[in-house]
PDB file of C-alpha atoms in Angstrom:
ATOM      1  CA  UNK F  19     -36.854 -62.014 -92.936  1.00  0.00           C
ATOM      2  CA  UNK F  20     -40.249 -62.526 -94.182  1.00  0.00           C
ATOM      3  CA  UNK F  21     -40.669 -66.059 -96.427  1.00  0.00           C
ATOM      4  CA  UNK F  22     -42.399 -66.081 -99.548  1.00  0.00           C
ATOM      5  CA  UNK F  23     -44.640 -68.648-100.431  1.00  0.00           C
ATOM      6  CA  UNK F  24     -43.526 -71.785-102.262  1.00  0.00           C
ATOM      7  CA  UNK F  25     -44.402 -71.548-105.873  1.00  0.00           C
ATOM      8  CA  UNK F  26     -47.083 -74.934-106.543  1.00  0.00           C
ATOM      9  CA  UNK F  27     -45.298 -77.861-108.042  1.00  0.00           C
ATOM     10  CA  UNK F  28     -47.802 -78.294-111.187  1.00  0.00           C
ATOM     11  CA  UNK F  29     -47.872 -81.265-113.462  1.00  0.00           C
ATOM     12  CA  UNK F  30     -46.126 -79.457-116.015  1.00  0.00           C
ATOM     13  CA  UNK F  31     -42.968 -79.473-113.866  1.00  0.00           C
ATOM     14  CA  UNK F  32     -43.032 -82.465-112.666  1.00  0.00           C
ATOM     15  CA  UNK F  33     -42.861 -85.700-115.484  1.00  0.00           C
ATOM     16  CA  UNK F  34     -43.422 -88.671-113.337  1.00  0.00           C
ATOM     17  CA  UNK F  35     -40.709 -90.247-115.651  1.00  0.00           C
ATOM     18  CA  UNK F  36     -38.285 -88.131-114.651  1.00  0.00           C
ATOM     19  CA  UNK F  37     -38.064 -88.020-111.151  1.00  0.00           C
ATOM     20  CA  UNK F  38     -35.998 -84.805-111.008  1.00  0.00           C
ATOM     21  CA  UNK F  39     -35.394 -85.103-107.121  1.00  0.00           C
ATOM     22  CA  UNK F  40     -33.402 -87.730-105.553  1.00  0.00           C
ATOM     23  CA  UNK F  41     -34.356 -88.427-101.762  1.00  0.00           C
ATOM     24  CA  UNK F  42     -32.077 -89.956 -99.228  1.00  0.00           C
ATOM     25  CA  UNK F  43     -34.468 -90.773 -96.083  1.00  0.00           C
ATOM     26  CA  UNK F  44     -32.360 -91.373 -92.873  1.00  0.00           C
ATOM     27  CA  UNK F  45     -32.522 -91.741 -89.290  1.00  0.00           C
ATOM     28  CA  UNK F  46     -29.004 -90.189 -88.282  1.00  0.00           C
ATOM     29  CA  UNK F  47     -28.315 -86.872 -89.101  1.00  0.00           C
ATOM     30  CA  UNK F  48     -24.427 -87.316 -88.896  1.00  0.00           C
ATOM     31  CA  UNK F  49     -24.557 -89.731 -91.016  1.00  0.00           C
ATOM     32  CA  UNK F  50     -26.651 -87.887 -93.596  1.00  0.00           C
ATOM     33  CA  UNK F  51     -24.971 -85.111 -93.507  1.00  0.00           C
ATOM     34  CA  UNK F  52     -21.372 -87.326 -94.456  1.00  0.00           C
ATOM     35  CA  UNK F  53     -23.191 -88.817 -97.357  1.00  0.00           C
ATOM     36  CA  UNK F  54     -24.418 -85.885 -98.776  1.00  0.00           C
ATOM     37  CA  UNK F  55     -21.203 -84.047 -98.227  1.00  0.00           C
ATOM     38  CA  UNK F  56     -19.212 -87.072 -99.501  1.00  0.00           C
ATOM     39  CA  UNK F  57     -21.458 -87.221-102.630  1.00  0.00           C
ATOM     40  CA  UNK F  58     -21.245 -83.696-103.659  1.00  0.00           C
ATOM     41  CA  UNK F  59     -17.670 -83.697-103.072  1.00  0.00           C
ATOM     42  CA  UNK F  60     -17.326 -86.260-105.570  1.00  0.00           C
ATOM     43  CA  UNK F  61     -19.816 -84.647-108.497  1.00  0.00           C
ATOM     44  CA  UNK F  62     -17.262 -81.499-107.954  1.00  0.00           C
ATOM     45  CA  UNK F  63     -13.981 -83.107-108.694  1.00  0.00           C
ATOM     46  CA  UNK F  64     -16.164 -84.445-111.771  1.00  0.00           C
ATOM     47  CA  UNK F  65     -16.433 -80.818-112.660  1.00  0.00           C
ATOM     48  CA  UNK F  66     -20.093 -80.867-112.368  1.00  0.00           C
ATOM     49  CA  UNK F  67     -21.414 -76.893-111.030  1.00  0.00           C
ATOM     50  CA  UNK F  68     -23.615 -77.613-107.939  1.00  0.00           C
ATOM     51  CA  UNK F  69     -25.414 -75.399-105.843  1.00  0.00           C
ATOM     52  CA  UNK F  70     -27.329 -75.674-102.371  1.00  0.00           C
ATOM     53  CA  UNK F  71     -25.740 -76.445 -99.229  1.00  0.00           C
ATOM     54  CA  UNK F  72     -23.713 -79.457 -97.300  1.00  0.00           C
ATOM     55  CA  UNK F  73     -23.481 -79.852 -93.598  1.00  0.00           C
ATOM     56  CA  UNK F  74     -20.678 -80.394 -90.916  1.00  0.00           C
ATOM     57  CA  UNK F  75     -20.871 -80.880 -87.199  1.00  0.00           C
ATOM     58  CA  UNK F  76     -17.346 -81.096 -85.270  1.00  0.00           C
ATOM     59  CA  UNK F  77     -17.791 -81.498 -81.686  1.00  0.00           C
ATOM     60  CA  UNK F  78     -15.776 -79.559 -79.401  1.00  0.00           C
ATOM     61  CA  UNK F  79     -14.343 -80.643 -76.105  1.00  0.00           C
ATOM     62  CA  UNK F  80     -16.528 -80.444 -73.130  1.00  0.00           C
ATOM     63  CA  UNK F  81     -19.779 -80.121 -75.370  1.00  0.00           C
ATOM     64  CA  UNK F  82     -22.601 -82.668 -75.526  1.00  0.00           C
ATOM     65  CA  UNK F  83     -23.652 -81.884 -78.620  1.00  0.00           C
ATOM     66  CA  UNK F  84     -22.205 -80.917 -82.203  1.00  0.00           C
ATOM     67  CA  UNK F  85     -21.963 -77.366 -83.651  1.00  0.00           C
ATOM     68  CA  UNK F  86     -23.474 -77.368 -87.119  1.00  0.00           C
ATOM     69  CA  UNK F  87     -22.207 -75.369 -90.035  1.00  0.00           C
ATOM     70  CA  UNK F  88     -23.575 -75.076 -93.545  1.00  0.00           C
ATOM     71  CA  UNK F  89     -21.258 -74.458 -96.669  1.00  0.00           C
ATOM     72  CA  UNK F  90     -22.633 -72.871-100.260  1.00  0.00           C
ATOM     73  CA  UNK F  91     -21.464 -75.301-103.187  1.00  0.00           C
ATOM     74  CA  UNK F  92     -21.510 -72.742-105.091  1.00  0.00           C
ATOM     75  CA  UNK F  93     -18.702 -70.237-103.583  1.00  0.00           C
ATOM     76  CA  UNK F  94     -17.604 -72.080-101.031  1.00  0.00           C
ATOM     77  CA  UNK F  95     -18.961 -69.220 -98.177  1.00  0.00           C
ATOM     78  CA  UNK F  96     -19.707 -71.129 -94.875  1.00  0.00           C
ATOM     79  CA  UNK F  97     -22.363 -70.202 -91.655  1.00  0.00           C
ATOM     80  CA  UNK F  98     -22.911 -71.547 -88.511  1.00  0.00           C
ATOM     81  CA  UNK F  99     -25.800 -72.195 -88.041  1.00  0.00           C
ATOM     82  CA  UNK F 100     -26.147 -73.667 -84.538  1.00  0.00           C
ATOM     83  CA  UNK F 101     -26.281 -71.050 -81.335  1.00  0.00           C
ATOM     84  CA  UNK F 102     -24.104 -71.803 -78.282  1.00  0.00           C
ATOM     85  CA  UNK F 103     -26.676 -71.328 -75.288  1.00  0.00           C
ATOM     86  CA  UNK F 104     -24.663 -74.094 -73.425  1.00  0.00           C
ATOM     87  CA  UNK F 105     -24.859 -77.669 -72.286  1.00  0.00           C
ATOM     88  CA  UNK F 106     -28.135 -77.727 -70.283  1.00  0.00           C
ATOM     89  CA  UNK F 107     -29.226 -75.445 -73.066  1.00  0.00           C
ATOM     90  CA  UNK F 108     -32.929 -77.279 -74.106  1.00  0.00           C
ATOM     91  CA  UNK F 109     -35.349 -76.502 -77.164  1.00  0.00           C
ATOM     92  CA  UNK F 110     -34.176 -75.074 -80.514  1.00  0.00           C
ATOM     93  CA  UNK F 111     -30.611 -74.067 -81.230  1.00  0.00           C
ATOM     94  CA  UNK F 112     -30.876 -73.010 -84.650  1.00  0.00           C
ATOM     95  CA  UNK F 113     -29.890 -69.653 -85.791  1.00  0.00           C
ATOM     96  CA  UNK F 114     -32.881 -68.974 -88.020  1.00  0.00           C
ATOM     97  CA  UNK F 115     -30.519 -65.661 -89.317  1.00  0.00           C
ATOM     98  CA  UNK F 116     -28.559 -67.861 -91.302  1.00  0.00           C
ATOM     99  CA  UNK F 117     -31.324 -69.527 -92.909  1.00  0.00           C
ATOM    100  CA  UNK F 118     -32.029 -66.196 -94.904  1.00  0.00           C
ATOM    101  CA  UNK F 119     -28.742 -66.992 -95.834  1.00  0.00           C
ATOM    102  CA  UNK F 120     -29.115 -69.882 -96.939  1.00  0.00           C
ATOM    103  CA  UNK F 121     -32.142 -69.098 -98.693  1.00  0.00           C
ATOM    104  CA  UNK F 122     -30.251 -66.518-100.914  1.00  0.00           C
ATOM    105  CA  UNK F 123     -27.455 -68.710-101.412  1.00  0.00           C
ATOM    106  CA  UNK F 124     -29.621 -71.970-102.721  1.00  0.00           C
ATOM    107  CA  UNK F 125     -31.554 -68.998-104.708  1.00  0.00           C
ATOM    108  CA  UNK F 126     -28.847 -68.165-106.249  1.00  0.00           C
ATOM    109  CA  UNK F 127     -27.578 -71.352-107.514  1.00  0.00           C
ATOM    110  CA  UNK F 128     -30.894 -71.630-109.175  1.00  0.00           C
ATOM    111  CA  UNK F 129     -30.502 -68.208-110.974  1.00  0.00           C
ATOM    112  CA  UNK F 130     -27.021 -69.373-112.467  1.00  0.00           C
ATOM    113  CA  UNK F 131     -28.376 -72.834-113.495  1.00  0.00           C
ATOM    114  CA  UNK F 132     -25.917 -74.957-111.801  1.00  0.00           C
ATOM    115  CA  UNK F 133     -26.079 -79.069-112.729  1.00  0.00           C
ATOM    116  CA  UNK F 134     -27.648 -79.911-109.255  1.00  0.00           C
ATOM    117  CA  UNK F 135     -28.920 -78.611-105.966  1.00  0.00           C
ATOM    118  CA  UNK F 136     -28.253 -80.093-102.589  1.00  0.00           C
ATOM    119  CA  UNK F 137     -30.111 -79.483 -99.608  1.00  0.00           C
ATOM    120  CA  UNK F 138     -29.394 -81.002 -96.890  1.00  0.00           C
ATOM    121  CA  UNK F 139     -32.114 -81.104 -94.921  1.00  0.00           C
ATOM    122  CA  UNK F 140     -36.075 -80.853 -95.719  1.00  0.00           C
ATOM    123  CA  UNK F 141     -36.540 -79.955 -91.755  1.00  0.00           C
ATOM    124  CA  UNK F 142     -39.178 -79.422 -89.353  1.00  0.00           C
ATOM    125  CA  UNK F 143     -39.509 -75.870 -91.263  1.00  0.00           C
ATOM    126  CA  UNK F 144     -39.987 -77.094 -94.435  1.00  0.00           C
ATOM    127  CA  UNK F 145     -42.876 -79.736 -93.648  1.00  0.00           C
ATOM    128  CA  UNK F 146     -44.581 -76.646 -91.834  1.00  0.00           C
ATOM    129  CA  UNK F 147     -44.374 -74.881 -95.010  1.00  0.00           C
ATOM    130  CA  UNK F 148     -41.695 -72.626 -94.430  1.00  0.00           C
ATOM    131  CA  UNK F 149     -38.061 -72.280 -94.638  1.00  0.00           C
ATOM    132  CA  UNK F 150     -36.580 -73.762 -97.686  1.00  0.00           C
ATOM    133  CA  UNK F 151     -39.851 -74.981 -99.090  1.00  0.00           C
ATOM    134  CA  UNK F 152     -39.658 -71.787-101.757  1.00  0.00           C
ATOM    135  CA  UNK F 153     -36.373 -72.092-103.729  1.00  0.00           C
ATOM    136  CA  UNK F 154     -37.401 -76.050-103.778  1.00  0.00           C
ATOM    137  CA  UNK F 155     -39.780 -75.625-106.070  1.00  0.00           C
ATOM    138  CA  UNK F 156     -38.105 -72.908-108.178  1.00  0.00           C
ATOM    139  CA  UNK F 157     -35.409 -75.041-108.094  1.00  0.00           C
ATOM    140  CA  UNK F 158     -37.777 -77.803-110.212  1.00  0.00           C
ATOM    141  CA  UNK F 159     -39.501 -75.264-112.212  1.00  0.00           C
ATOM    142  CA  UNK F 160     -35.953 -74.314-113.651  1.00  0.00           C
ATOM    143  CA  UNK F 161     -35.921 -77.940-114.138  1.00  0.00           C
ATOM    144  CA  UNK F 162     -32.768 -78.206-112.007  1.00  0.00           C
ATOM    145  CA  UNK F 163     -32.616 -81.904-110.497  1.00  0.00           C
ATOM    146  CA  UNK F 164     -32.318 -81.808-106.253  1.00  0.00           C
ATOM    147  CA  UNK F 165     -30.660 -84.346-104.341  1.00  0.00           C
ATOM    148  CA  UNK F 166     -32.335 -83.937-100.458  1.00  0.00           C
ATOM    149  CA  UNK F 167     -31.786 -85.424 -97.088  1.00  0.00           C
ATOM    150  CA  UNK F 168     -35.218 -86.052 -95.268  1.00  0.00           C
ATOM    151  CA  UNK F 169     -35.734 -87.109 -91.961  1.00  0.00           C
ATOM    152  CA  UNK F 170     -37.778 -90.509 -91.694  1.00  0.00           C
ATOM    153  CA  UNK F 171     -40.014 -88.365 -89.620  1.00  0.00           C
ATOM    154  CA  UNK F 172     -40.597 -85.635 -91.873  1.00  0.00           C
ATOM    155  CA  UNK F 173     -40.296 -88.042 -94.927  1.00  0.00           C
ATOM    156  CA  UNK F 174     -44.490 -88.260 -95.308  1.00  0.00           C
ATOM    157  CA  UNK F 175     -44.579 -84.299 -94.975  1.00  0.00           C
ATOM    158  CA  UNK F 176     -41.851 -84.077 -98.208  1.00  0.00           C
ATOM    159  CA  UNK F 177     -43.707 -86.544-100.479  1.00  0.00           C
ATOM    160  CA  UNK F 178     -46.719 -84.597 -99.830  1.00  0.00           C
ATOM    161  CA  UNK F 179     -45.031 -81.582-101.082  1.00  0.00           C
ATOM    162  CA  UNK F 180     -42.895 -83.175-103.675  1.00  0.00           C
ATOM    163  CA  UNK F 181     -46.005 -85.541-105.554  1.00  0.00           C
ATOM    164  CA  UNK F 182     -44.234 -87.670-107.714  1.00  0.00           C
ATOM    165  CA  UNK F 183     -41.544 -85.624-108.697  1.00  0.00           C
ATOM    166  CA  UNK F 184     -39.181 -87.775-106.267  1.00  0.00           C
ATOM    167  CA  UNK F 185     -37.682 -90.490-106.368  1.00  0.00           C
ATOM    168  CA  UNK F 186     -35.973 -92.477-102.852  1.00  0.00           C
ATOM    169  CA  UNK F 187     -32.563 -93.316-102.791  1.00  0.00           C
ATOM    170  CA  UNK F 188     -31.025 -95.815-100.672  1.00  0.00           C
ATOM    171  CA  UNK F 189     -28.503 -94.474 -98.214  1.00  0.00           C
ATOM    172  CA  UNK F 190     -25.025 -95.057 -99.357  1.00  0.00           C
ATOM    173  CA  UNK F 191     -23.003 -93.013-101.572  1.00  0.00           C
ATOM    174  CA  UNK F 192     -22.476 -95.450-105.133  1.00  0.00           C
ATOM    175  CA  UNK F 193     -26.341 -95.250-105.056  1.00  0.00           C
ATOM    176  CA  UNK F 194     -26.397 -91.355-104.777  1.00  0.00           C
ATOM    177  CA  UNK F 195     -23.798 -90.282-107.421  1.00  0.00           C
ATOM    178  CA  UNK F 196     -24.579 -92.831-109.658  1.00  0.00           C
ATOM    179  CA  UNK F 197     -28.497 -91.035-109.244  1.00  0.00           C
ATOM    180  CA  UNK F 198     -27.002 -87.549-109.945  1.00  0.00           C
ATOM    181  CA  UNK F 199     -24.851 -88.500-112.430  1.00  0.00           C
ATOM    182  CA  UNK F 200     -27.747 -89.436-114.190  1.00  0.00           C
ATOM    183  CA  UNK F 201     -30.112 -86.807-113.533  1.00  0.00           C
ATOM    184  CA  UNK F 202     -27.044 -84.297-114.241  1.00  0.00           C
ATOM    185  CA  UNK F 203     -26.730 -86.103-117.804  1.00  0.00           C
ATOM    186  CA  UNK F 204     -30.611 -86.509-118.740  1.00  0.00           C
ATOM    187  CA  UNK F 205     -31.100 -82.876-117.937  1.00  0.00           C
ATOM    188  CA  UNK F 206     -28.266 -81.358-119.828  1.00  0.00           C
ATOM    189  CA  UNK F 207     -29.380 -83.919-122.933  1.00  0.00           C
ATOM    190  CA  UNK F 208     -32.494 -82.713-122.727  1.00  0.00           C
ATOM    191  CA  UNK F 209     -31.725 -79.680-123.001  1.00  0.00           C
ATOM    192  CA  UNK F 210     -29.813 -80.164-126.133  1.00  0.00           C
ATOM    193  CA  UNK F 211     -31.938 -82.187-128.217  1.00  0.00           C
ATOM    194  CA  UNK F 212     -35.524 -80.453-126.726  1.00  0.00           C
ATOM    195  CA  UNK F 213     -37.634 -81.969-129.924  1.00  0.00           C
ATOM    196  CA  UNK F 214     -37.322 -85.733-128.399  1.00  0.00           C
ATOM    197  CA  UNK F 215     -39.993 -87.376-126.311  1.00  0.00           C
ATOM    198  CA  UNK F 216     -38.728 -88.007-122.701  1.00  0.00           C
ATOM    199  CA  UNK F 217     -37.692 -91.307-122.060  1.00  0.00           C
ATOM    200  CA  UNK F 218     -38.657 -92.633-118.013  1.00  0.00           C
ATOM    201  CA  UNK F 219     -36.100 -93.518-116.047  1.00  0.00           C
TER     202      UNK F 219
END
């Protein structure tokens, strides 16, 4: 599937005061992946409508390393997105198939202007200027706040992309819902009284 080209973040989408993504830079995946599943977990028993995707890796017996699945907020559909080429298996095990997936299903979200859109992961792909990079920023032109996990590797790549349109988080998950909560709220007050002056956070 061929990848359009991310729309340009422009100044007009992107009030510094706002901040309408919320960055959680990590080291471990696993553990990234928990948090962000955790946290959205907890906006949707708040009834808050998210889109994007969360991550889960259960290790099977006899395996070195996880399988990895990816689950749409939105309608709950899930892909795996790892392929099983075996232990001694080296290189890339991604199944770039379900990306277009993925793509479609994060697009989608944005089309029905849900409260919030995870992604999981701003990858290798992304700070390449592919994969997801797209339906980021069309995500922040609908002015739809993003909460994103980002590699500590791959964190210089994402600011580069993002300006100042993000804002870091630290890692734990009072931080992050207590962020989205926020953004969730601003947004949809905004929205509702459009004549006021934005306030920075």
């Amino acid at each position: 599937m061929e990848r359009r080209p991310a729309p340009q973040i422009s100044a007009e989408h992107t009030d510094p005061g706002l901040r309408p993504i919320g960055v959680v830079a990590y080291d471990d995946g696993l553990v990234r992946d928990a948090l962000i599943a955790q946290c959205a977990a907890v906006l949707i028993a708040s009834s808050y409508k998210l889109g994007g995707v969360v991550q889960s890796n259960p290790h099977r017996e006899g395996r070195r390393r996880c399988d990895m699945y990816v689950k749409d907020l939105l309608c709950g559909d899930e892909v795996k997105i790892s392929l099983d080429r075996g232990n001694e298996a080296r290189g890339c095990r991604l199944d770039q198939d379900a990306f277009a997936r993925i793509d479609a299903w994060i697009e989608r979200a944005v089309l029905e202007h849900v409260d919030l859109v995870v992604i999981n992961k701003f990858g290798r792909e992304e700070a390449h200027g592919r994969g997801l990079r797209a339906v980021i920023a069309e995500a922040l032109i609908a002015d739809i706040p993003l909460l994103i996990g980002v590699s500590t590797q791959n964190l210089g790549d994402f600011l580069a992309f993002a300006g100042d349109s993000a804002t870091r988080l630290k890692p734990d998950i009072e931080t992050m819902t207590a962020w989205c909560r926020n953004a969730i709220e601003r947004r949809a007050h905004d929205r509702c009284e459009p004549g006021l002056p934005s306030v920075g956070a």
